[in-house]
Coordinates of C-alpha atoms and ligand atoms in Angstrom, one line a residue:
X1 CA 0.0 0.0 0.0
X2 CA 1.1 3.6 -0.8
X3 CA 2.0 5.2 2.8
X4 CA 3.5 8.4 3.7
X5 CA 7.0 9.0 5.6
X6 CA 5.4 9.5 9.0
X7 CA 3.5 6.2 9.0
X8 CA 7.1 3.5 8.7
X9 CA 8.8 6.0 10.7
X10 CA 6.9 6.3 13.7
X11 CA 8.5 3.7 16.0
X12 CA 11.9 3.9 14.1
X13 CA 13.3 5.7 16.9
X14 CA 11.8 4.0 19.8
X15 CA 12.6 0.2 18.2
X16 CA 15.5 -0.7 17.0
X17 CA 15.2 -0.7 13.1
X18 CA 15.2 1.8 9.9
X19 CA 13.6 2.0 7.1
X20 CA 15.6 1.8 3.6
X21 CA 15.1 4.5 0.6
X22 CA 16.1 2.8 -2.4
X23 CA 17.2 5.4 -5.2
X24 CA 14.9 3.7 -8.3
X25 CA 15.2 4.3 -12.2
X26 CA 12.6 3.1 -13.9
X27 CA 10.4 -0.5 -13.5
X28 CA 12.5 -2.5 -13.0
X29 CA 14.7 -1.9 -10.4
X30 CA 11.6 -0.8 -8.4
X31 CA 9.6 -3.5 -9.0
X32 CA 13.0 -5.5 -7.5
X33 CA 12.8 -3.5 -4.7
X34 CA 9.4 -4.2 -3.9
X35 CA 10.0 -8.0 -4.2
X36 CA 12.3 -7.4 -1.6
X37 CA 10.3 -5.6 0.9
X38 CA 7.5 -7.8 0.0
X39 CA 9.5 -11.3 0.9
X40 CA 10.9 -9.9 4.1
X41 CA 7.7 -7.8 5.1
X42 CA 9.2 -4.7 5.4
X43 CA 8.0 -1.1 4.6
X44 CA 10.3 0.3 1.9
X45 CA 10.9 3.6 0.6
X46 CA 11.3 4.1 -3.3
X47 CA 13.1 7.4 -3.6
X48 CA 13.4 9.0 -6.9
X49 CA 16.3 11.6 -7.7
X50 CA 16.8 14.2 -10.3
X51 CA 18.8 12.2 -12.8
X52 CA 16.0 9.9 -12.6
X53 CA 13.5 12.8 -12.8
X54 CA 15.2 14.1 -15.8
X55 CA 14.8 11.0 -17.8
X56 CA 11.5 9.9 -17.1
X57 CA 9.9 13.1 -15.7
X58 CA 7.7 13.4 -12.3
X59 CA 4.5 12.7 -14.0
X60 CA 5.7 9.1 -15.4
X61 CA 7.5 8.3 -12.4
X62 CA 4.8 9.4 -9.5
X63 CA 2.1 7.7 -11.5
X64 CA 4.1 4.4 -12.1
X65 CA 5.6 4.7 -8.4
X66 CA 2.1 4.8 -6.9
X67 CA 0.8 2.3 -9.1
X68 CA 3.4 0.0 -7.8
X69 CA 3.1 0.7 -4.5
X70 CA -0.7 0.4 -4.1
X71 CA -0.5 -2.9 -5.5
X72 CA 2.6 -3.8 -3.2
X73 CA 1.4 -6.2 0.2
X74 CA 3.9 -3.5 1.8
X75 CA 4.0 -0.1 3.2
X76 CA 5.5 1.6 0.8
X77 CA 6.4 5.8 0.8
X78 CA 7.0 7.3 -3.0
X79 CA 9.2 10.1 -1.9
X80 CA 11.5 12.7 -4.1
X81 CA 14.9 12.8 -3.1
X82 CA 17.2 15.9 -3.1
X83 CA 14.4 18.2 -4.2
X84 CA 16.1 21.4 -5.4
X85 CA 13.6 23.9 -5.5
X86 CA 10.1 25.2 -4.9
X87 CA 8.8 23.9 -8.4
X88 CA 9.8 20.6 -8.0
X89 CA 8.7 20.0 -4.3
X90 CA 5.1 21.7 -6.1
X91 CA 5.4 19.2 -8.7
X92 CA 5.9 15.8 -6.4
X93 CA 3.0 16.9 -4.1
X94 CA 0.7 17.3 -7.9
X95 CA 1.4 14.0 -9.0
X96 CA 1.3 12.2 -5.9
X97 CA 4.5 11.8 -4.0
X98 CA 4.4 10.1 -0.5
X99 CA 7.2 12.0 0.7
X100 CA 8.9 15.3 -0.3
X101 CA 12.6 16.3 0.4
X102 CA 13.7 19.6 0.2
X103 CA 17.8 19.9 -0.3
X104 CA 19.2 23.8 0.6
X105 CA 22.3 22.2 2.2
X106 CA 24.6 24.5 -0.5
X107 CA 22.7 27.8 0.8
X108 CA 23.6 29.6 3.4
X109 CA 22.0 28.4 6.7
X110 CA 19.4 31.2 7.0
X111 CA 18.8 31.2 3.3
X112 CA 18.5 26.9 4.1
X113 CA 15.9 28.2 6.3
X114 CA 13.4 30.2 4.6
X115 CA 13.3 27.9 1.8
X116 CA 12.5 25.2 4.0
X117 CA 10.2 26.7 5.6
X118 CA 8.2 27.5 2.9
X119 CA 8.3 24.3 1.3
X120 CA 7.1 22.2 4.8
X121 CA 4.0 25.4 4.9
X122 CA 3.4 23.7 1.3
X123 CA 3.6 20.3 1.5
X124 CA 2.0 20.4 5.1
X125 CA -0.9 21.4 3.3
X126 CA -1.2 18.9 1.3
X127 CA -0.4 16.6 4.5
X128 CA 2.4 15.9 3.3
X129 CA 6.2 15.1 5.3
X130 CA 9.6 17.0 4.3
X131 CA 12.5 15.7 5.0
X132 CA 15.3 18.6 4.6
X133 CA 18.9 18.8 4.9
X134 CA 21.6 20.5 7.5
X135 CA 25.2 20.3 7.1
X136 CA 25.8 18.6 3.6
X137 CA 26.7 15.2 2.7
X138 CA 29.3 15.7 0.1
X139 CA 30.0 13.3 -3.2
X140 CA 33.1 11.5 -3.7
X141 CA 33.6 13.1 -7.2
X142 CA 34.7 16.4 -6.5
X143 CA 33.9 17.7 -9.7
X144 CA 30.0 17.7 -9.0
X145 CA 31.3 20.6 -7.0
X146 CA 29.4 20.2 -3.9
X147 CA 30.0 21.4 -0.7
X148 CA 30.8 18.5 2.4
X149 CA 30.3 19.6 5.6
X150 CA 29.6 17.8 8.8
X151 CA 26.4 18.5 10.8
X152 CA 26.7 21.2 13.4
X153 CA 24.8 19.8 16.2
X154 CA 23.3 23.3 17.4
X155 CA 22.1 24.5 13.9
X156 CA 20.7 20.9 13.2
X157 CA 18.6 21.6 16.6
X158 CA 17.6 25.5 15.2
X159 CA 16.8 24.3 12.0
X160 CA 14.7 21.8 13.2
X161 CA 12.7 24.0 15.3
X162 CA 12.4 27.0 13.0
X163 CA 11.3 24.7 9.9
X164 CA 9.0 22.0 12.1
X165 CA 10.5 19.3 9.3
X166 CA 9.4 15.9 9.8
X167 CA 12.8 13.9 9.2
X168 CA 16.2 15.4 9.1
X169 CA 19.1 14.4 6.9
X170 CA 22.4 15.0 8.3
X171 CA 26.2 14.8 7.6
X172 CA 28.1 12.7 9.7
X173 CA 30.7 11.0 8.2
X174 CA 29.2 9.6 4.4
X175 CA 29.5 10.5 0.9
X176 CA 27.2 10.1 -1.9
X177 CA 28.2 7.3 -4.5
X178 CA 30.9 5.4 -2.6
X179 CA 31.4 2.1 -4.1
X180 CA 32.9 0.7 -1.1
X181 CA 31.9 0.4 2.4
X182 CA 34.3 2.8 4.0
X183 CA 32.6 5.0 5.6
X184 CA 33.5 6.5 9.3
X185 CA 30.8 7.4 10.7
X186 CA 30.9 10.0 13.7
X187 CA 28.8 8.3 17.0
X188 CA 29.7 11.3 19.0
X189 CA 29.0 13.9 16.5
X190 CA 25.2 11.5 16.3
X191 CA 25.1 11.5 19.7
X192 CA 25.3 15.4 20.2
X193 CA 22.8 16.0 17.6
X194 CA 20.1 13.4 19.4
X195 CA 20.7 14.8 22.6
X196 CA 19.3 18.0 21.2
X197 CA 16.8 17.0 18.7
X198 CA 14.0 13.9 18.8
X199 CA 13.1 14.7 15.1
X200 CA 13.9 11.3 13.0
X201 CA 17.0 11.7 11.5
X202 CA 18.4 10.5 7.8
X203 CA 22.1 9.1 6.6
X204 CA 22.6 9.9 2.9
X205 CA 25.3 8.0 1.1
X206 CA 24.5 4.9 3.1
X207 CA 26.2 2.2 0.4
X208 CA 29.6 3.2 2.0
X209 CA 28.4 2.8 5.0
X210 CA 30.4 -0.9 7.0
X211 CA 27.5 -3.5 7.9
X212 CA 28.4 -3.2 11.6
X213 CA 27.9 0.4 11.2
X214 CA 24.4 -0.4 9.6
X215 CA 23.2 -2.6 12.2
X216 CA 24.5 0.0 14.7
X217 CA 22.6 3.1 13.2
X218 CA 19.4 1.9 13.7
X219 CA 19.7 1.9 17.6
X220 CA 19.9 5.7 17.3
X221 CA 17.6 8.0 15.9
X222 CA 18.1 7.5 12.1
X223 CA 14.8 6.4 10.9
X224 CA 16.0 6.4 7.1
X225 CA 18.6 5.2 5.6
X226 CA 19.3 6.2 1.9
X227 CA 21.1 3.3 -0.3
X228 CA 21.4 4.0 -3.8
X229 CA 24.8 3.1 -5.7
X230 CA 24.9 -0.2 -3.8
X231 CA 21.2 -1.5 -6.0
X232 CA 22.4 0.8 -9.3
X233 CA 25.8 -1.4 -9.1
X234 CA 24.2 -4.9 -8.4
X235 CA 21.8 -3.6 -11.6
X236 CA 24.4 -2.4 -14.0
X237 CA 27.0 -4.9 -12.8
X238 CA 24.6 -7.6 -13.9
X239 CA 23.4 -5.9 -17.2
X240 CA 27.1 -6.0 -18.1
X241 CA 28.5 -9.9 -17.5
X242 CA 24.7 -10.8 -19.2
X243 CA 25.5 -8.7 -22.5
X244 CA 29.5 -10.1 -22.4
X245 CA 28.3 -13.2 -21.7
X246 CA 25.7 -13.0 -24.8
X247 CA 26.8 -10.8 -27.3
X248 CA 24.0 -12.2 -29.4
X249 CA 21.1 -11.0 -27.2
X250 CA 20.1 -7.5 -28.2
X251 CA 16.6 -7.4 -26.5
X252 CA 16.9 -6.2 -23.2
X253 CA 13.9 -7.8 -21.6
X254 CA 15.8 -11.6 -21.8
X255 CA 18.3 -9.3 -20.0
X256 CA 16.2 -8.1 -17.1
X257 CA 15.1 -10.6 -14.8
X258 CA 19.0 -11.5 -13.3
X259 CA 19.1 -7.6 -12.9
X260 CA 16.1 -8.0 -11.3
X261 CA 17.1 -11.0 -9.2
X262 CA 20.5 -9.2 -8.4
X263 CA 18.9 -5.8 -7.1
X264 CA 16.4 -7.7 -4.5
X265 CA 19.2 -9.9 -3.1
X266 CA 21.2 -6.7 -2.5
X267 CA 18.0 -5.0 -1.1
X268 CA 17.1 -7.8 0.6
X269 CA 20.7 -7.6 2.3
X270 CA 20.3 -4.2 3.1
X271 CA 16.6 -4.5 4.6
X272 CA 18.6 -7.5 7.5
X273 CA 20.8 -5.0 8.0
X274 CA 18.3 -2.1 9.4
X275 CA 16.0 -5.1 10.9
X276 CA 13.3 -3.1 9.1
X277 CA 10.7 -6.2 9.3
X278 CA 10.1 -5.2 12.5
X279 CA 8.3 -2.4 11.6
X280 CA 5.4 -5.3 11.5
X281 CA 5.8 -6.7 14.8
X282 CA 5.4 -2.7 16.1
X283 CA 2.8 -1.9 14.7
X284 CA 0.7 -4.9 15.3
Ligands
G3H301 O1 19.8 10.3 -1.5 C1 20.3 9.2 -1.9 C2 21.4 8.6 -1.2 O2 21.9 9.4 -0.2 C3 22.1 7.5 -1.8 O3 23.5 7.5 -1.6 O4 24.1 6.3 -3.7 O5 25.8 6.8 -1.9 O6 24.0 5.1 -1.5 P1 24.4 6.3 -2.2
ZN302 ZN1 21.4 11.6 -0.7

């Protein structure tokens, strides 16, 4: 069933489990995804950023999304990831969008503010949840030219009062698009920032983030966790020792299904790691 942020979130930070956004492309790897939440009967987030916006546009991607999720035995949240601007936020909640996130982590923080603001006056009316971002979580290609800066614990706690958002990404240690697990994440620089703020927080970057560290994240307050290279990998990975395998195949549906197959065993790994099945148990 089609659910909204708030719903899987609720217990996250009083039981000890997260819930996964999946960055999706298209069909098939959400339709993977699904499969995967569905076997382990987990609520799942299908998060959809703008690269994927760009190529298939809101419109396609909220209906299909929806679609998919209404017909899923799971909770599942459609939500837009890294929303840049006004427009786009205003676009999501149009077509249908579960979830909204609002990105000003490159603004300055007052400017971060009253952007945020606005968009959680917007999309509140439309009873809608915004997740928004303090401090930034950088990308390991520097060339995308975006700023990496860890959370500062007091303005995570001012900017979730002033903007009343309903989950709360924060830096603390990942990158975006790390193709190992590597990641150091900062407990004490997590522990700070919960001691000041109960809203549900969110890690970014979350495919370089150690298993240990997974299963560790969701006894604090991080209610989402974002994974998306780790299920584009397992995808294109798969696509590629298929097509080497069989030059001869040029129809890409025969190609599919071991995609498939290889994005819900890596989303099924990932959905252990955060114990996210419990969900079920909670809210029975
Ligand atoms: O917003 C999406 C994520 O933060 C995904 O990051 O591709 O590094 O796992 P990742
Ligand atoms: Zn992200």
């Amino acid at each position: 069933m089609l659910v909204k942020l708030n719903d899987v979130l609720k217990h996250a930070l009083t039981k000890n489990y997260a819930v996964p956004a999946f960055n999706v492309f298209g069909y098939e790897d959400a339709k993977a995804v699904i499969n995967a939440a569905e076997e382990l009967n987990a609520p799942v987030i299908l998060a959809t950023n703008k690269v994927a916006i760009n190529h298939m546009s809101m419109e396609i991607l909220g209906s299909m999304l929806t679609t998919l999720a209404k017909k899923a035995t799971i909770p599942v949240v459609v939500h837009l990831d890294h929303g840049s601007d006004y427009e786009t936020v205003a676009q999501a909640l149009r077509v249908g969008y579960s979830s909204v996130m609002y990105d000003g982590s490159q603004l300055p923080f007052e400017e971060n503010i009253k952007n945020t603001q606005e968009i959680v006056k917007m999309a509140h009316a439309f009873n809608i949840p915004v997740e928004a971002e303090i401090g930034s979580v950088g990308y390991t290609d520097p060339k995308m030219g975006m700023k990496e800066m860890l959370t500062n614990p007091e303005e995570a706690k001012v900017f979730a009062e002033r903007t009343k958002v309903d989950a709360l990404a924060v830096a603390v240690g990942t990158l975006h698009r790390m193709e190992q697990q590597t990641a150091e994440i900062r407990y004490d620089l997590i522990e700070d920032i919960q001691s000041r703020i109960q809203v549900p927080l969110v890690l970014h970057g979350s495919t370089g983030v150690p298993d240990e560290d997974l299963k560790q994240i969701v006894k604090t307050n991080f209610g989402k966790v974002n994974i998306g290279t780790a299920i584009r990998m397992a995808f294109g990975q798969s696509m590629r020792q298929q097509m080497e395998a069989n030059p001869d195949v040029y129809d890409r549906i025969e190609l599919f299904p071991k995609s498939m197959e290889a994005v819900k065993q890596e989303a099924i790994k990932k959905i252990r790691l955060l114990n996210a099945s419990l969900y079920q148990e909670v809210i029975r």
